[in-house]
Amino acid sequence: MTRKKVKLAFITNDSARKATFKKRKKGLMKKVSELSTLCGIDACAIVYSPYDSHPEAWPDGRGAHRVLAQFKRMPEMEQSKKMVNQESFIHHRITKAAEQLKKLHKDNREKEIIHLMYQCLTGKELQGLGVAELNDMGWLIRT
């Protein structure tokens, strides 16, 4: 049975939020462990919680310090090569969405012109069409 898509919004009910936090944190730690084991990489996760006085780390505090120290010893260019912050992530997503929207506009315009061509073939006159439609139709016929 498939699950319904989870609405990503702040959970206002305190007890439900705490229960969700515990489950999700456990799942996150498990995923980091699996990633480290399956891919043979050094990984760590540090989770600060409003419900605990100390942060929880995977694999443990010492292991997380080792991975972070190894990361900090890398040259700054190497550190930031694949690092993403929220601003750059959102900017990338917006750019990608804008490109997709532009492509969809182009596809829709092409379909509109094809529809006009079919209407012309069925006897509709070209008198009501503007210059842009006629130019686009000419371009489509040539391609």
PDB file of C-alpha atoms in Angstrom:
ATOM      1  CA  MET A   1       0.000   0.000   0.000  1.00  0.00           C
ATOM      2  CA  THR A   2       1.423   3.388  -0.982  1.00  0.00           C
ATOM      3  CA  ARG A   3       1.702   6.252   1.431  1.00  0.00           C
ATOM      4  CA  LYS A   4       0.199   9.637   0.750  1.00  0.00           C
ATOM      5  CA  LYS A   5       2.549  12.528   0.141  1.00  0.00           C
ATOM      6  CA  VAL A   6       3.543  14.304   3.346  1.00  0.00           C
ATOM      7  CA  LYS A   7       2.711  17.991   3.487  1.00  0.00           C
ATOM      8  CA  LEU A   8       5.937  19.778   4.394  1.00  0.00           C
ATOM      9  CA  ALA A   9       4.746  22.360   6.886  1.00  0.00           C
ATOM     10  CA  PHE A  10       5.424  23.121  10.525  1.00  0.00           C
ATOM     11  CA  ILE A  11       3.605  20.706  12.834  1.00  0.00           C
ATOM     12  CA  THR A  12       1.717  22.848  15.327  1.00  0.00           C
ATOM     13  CA  ASN A  13       0.786  20.039  17.743  1.00  0.00           C
ATOM     14  CA  ASP A  14       3.720  19.718  20.197  1.00  0.00           C
ATOM     15  CA  SER A  15       3.354  16.006  20.918  1.00  0.00           C
ATOM     16  CA  ALA A  16       2.923  15.126  17.230  1.00  0.00           C
ATOM     17  CA  ARG A  17       5.956  17.293  16.345  1.00  0.00           C
ATOM     18  CA  LYS A  18       8.085  15.606  19.022  1.00  0.00           C
ATOM     19  CA  ALA A  19       7.026  12.116  17.865  1.00  0.00           C
ATOM     20  CA  THR A  20       7.727  13.019  14.232  1.00  0.00           C
ATOM     21  CA  PHE A  21      11.088  14.472  15.204  1.00  0.00           C
ATOM     22  CA  LYS A  22      12.117  11.274  17.005  1.00  0.00           C
ATOM     23  CA  LYS A  23      11.077   9.045  14.086  1.00  0.00           C
ATOM     24  CA  ARG A  24      12.689  11.254  11.445  1.00  0.00           C
ATOM     25  CA  LYS A  25      15.894  11.645  13.454  1.00  0.00           C
ATOM     26  CA  LYS A  26      16.176   7.882  13.815  1.00  0.00           C
ATOM     27  CA  GLY A  27      15.591   7.484  10.062  1.00  0.00           C
ATOM     28  CA  LEU A  28      18.195  10.149   9.262  1.00  0.00           C
ATOM     29  CA  MET A  29      20.810   8.484  11.451  1.00  0.00           C
ATOM     30  CA  LYS A  30      20.047   5.136   9.812  1.00  0.00           C
ATOM     31  CA  LYS A  31      20.437   6.663   6.319  1.00  0.00           C
ATOM     32  CA  VAL A  32      23.810   8.201   7.224  1.00  0.00           C
ATOM     33  CA  SER A  33      24.939   4.838   8.602  1.00  0.00           C
ATOM     34  CA  GLU A  34      23.805   3.048   5.426  1.00  0.00           C
ATOM     35  CA  LEU A  35      25.483   5.633   3.202  1.00  0.00           C
ATOM     36  CA  SER A  36      28.739   5.254   5.098  1.00  0.00           C
ATOM     37  CA  THR A  37      28.621   1.449   5.007  1.00  0.00           C
ATOM     38  CA  LEU A  38      27.421   0.939   1.433  1.00  0.00           C
ATOM     39  CA  CYS A  39      29.632   3.556  -0.181  1.00  0.00           C
ATOM     40  CA  GLY A  40      32.661   3.200   2.090  1.00  0.00           C
ATOM     41  CA  ILE A  41      32.778   6.891   2.917  1.00  0.00           C
ATOM     42  CA  ASP A  42      33.340   8.875   6.076  1.00  0.00           C
ATOM     43  CA  ALA A  43      30.107  10.542   7.107  1.00  0.00           C
ATOM     44  CA  CYS A  44      28.625  12.072  10.200  1.00  0.00           C
ATOM     45  CA  ALA A  45      25.374  13.631  11.284  1.00  0.00           C
ATOM     46  CA  ILE A  46      24.889  16.069  14.130  1.00  0.00           C
ATOM     47  CA  VAL A  47      21.350  16.850  15.245  1.00  0.00           C
ATOM     48  CA  TYR A  48      20.541  19.630  17.688  1.00  0.00           C
ATOM     49  CA  SER A  49      17.185  19.134  19.328  1.00  0.00           C
ATOM     50  CA  PRO A  50      14.976  21.363  21.455  1.00  0.00           C
ATOM     51  CA  TYR A  51      14.016  18.192  23.350  1.00  0.00           C
ATOM     52  CA  ASP A  52      17.562  17.202  24.409  1.00  0.00           C
ATOM     53  CA  SER A  53      20.169  19.242  26.253  1.00  0.00           C
ATOM     54  CA  HIS A  54      23.046  17.837  24.141  1.00  0.00           C
ATOM     55  CA  PRO A  55      23.267  17.307  20.393  1.00  0.00           C
ATOM     56  CA  GLU A  56      23.163  13.745  19.090  1.00  0.00           C
ATOM     57  CA  ALA A  57      25.908  12.680  16.698  1.00  0.00           C
ATOM     58  CA  TRP A  58      26.426   9.678  14.478  1.00  0.00           C
ATOM     59  CA  PRO A  59      28.592   7.600  14.649  1.00  0.00           C
ATOM     60  CA  ASP A  60      29.429   9.164  18.022  1.00  0.00           C
ATOM     61  CA  GLY A  61      30.958  12.398  19.269  1.00  0.00           C
ATOM     62  CA  ARG A  62      34.525  11.238  18.631  1.00  0.00           C
ATOM     63  CA  GLY A  63      33.687   9.937  15.141  1.00  0.00           C
ATOM     64  CA  ALA A  64      31.931  13.169  14.210  1.00  0.00           C
ATOM     65  CA  HIS A  65      34.932  15.215  15.436  1.00  0.00           C
ATOM     66  CA  ARG A  66      37.236  13.041  13.307  1.00  0.00           C
ATOM     67  CA  VAL A  67      35.144  13.536  10.154  1.00  0.00           C
ATOM     68  CA  LEU A  68      34.806  17.284  10.746  1.00  0.00           C
ATOM     69  CA  ALA A  69      38.547  17.645  11.408  1.00  0.00           C
ATOM     70  CA  GLN A  70      39.265  15.747   8.187  1.00  0.00           C
ATOM     71  CA  PHE A  71      36.910  18.106   6.334  1.00  0.00           C
ATOM     72  CA  LYS A  72      38.514  21.220   7.842  1.00  0.00           C
ATOM     73  CA  ARG A  73      41.997  20.023   6.824  1.00  0.00           C
ATOM     74  CA  MET A  74      40.941  20.063   3.169  1.00  0.00           C
ATOM     75  CA  PRO A  75      41.783  23.136   1.082  1.00  0.00           C
ATOM     76  CA  GLU A  76      39.010  25.729   1.084  1.00  0.00           C
ATOM     77  CA  MET A  77      38.349  25.273  -2.643  1.00  0.00           C
ATOM     78  CA  GLU A  78      37.900  21.537  -2.124  1.00  0.00           C
ATOM     79  CA  GLN A  79      35.595  22.152   0.853  1.00  0.00           C
ATOM     80  CA  SER A  80      33.283  24.488  -1.003  1.00  0.00           C
ATOM     81  CA  LYS A  81      33.335  22.632  -4.341  1.00  0.00           C
ATOM     82  CA  LYS A  82      30.127  20.696  -3.753  1.00  0.00           C
ATOM     83  CA  MET A  83      28.816  22.597  -0.755  1.00  0.00           C
ATOM     84  CA  VAL A  84      25.364  24.116  -1.127  1.00  0.00           C
ATOM     85  CA  ASN A  85      23.687  26.667   1.095  1.00  0.00           C
ATOM     86  CA  GLN A  86      19.985  27.473   1.057  1.00  0.00           C
ATOM     87  CA  GLU A  87      20.411  30.573  -1.079  1.00  0.00           C
ATOM     88  CA  SER A  88      22.350  28.843  -3.853  1.00  0.00           C
ATOM     89  CA  PHE A  89      20.048  25.804  -3.679  1.00  0.00           C
ATOM     90  CA  ILE A  90      16.935  27.978  -4.096  1.00  0.00           C
ATOM     91  CA  HIS A  91      18.619  30.003  -6.853  1.00  0.00           C
ATOM     92  CA  HIS A  92      19.460  26.776  -8.712  1.00  0.00           C
ATOM     93  CA  ARG A  93      15.882  25.500  -8.325  1.00  0.00           C
ATOM     94  CA  ILE A  94      14.432  28.818  -9.559  1.00  0.00           C
ATOM     95  CA  THR A  95      16.747  28.821 -12.579  1.00  0.00           C
ATOM     96  CA  LYS A  96      15.812  25.241 -13.403  1.00  0.00           C
ATOM     97  CA  ALA A  97      12.090  25.994 -13.035  1.00  0.00           C
ATOM     98  CA  ALA A  98      12.426  29.098 -15.239  1.00  0.00           C
ATOM     99  CA  GLU A  99      14.140  27.046 -17.953  1.00  0.00           C
ATOM    100  CA  GLN A 100      11.411  24.421 -17.736  1.00  0.00           C
ATOM    101  CA  LEU A 101       8.720  27.121 -17.946  1.00  0.00           C
ATOM    102  CA  LYS A 102      10.419  28.642 -20.998  1.00  0.00           C
ATOM    103  CA  LYS A 103      10.487  25.231 -22.687  1.00  0.00           C
ATOM    104  CA  LEU A 104       6.805  24.652 -21.890  1.00  0.00           C
ATOM    105  CA  HIS A 105       5.905  28.082 -23.322  1.00  0.00           C
ATOM    106  CA  LYS A 106       7.809  27.213 -26.505  1.00  0.00           C
ATOM    107  CA  ASP A 107       6.096  23.821 -26.756  1.00  0.00           C
ATOM    108  CA  ASN A 108       2.669  25.390 -26.188  1.00  0.00           C
ATOM    109  CA  ARG A 109       3.335  28.052 -28.831  1.00  0.00           C
ATOM    110  CA  GLU A 110       4.377  25.373 -31.312  1.00  0.00           C
ATOM    111  CA  LYS A 111       1.201  23.389 -30.584  1.00  0.00           C
ATOM    112  CA  GLU A 112      -0.919  26.529 -31.040  1.00  0.00           C
ATOM    113  CA  ILE A 113       0.659  27.165 -34.440  1.00  0.00           C
ATOM    114  CA  ILE A 114       0.172  23.520 -35.466  1.00  0.00           C
ATOM    115  CA  HIS A 115      -3.467  23.844 -34.406  1.00  0.00           C
ATOM    116  CA  LEU A 116      -3.789  26.991 -36.558  1.00  0.00           C
ATOM    117  CA  MET A 117      -2.246  25.125 -39.494  1.00  0.00           C
ATOM    118  CA  TYR A 118      -4.796  22.326 -39.142  1.00  0.00           C
ATOM    119  CA  GLN A 119      -7.576  24.912 -39.010  1.00  0.00           C
ATOM    120  CA  CYS A 120      -6.230  26.455 -42.225  1.00  0.00           C
ATOM    121  CA  LEU A 121      -6.253  23.025 -43.854  1.00  0.00           C
ATOM    122  CA  THR A 122      -9.925  22.652 -42.921  1.00  0.00           C
ATOM    123  CA  GLY A 123     -10.805  25.947 -44.582  1.00  0.00           C
ATOM    124  CA  LYS A 124     -10.348  28.648 -41.934  1.00  0.00           C
ATOM    125  CA  GLU A 125      -9.013  31.869 -43.403  1.00  0.00           C
ATOM    126  CA  LEU A 126      -5.732  33.488 -42.341  1.00  0.00           C
ATOM    127  CA  GLN A 127      -7.183  37.020 -42.268  1.00  0.00           C
ATOM    128  CA  GLY A 128      -7.682  37.177 -38.496  1.00  0.00           C
ATOM    129  CA  LEU A 129      -4.109  36.130 -37.697  1.00  0.00           C
ATOM    130  CA  GLY A 130      -1.502  38.596 -36.548  1.00  0.00           C
ATOM    131  CA  VAL A 131       2.010  39.050 -37.890  1.00  0.00           C
ATOM    132  CA  ALA A 132       3.526  36.984 -35.059  1.00  0.00           C
ATOM    133  CA  GLU A 133       1.264  34.011 -35.787  1.00  0.00           C
ATOM    134  CA  LEU A 134       2.006  34.177 -39.510  1.00  0.00           C
ATOM    135  CA  ASN A 135       5.761  34.425 -38.898  1.00  0.00           C
ATOM    136  CA  ASP A 136       5.645  31.508 -36.450  1.00  0.00           C
ATOM    137  CA  MET A 137       3.616  29.468 -38.907  1.00  0.00           C
ATOM    138  CA  GLY A 138       6.136  30.202 -41.661  1.00  0.00           C
ATOM    139  CA  TRP A 139       8.989  29.196 -39.353  1.00  0.00           C
ATOM    140  CA  LEU A 140       7.232  25.942 -38.442  1.00  0.00           C
ATOM    141  CA  ILE A 141       6.547  25.107 -42.094  1.00  0.00           C
ATOM    142  CA  ARG A 142      10.232  25.639 -42.972  1.00  0.00           C
ATOM    143  CA  THR A 143      11.480  23.335 -40.180  1.00  0.00           C
TER     144      THR A 143
END
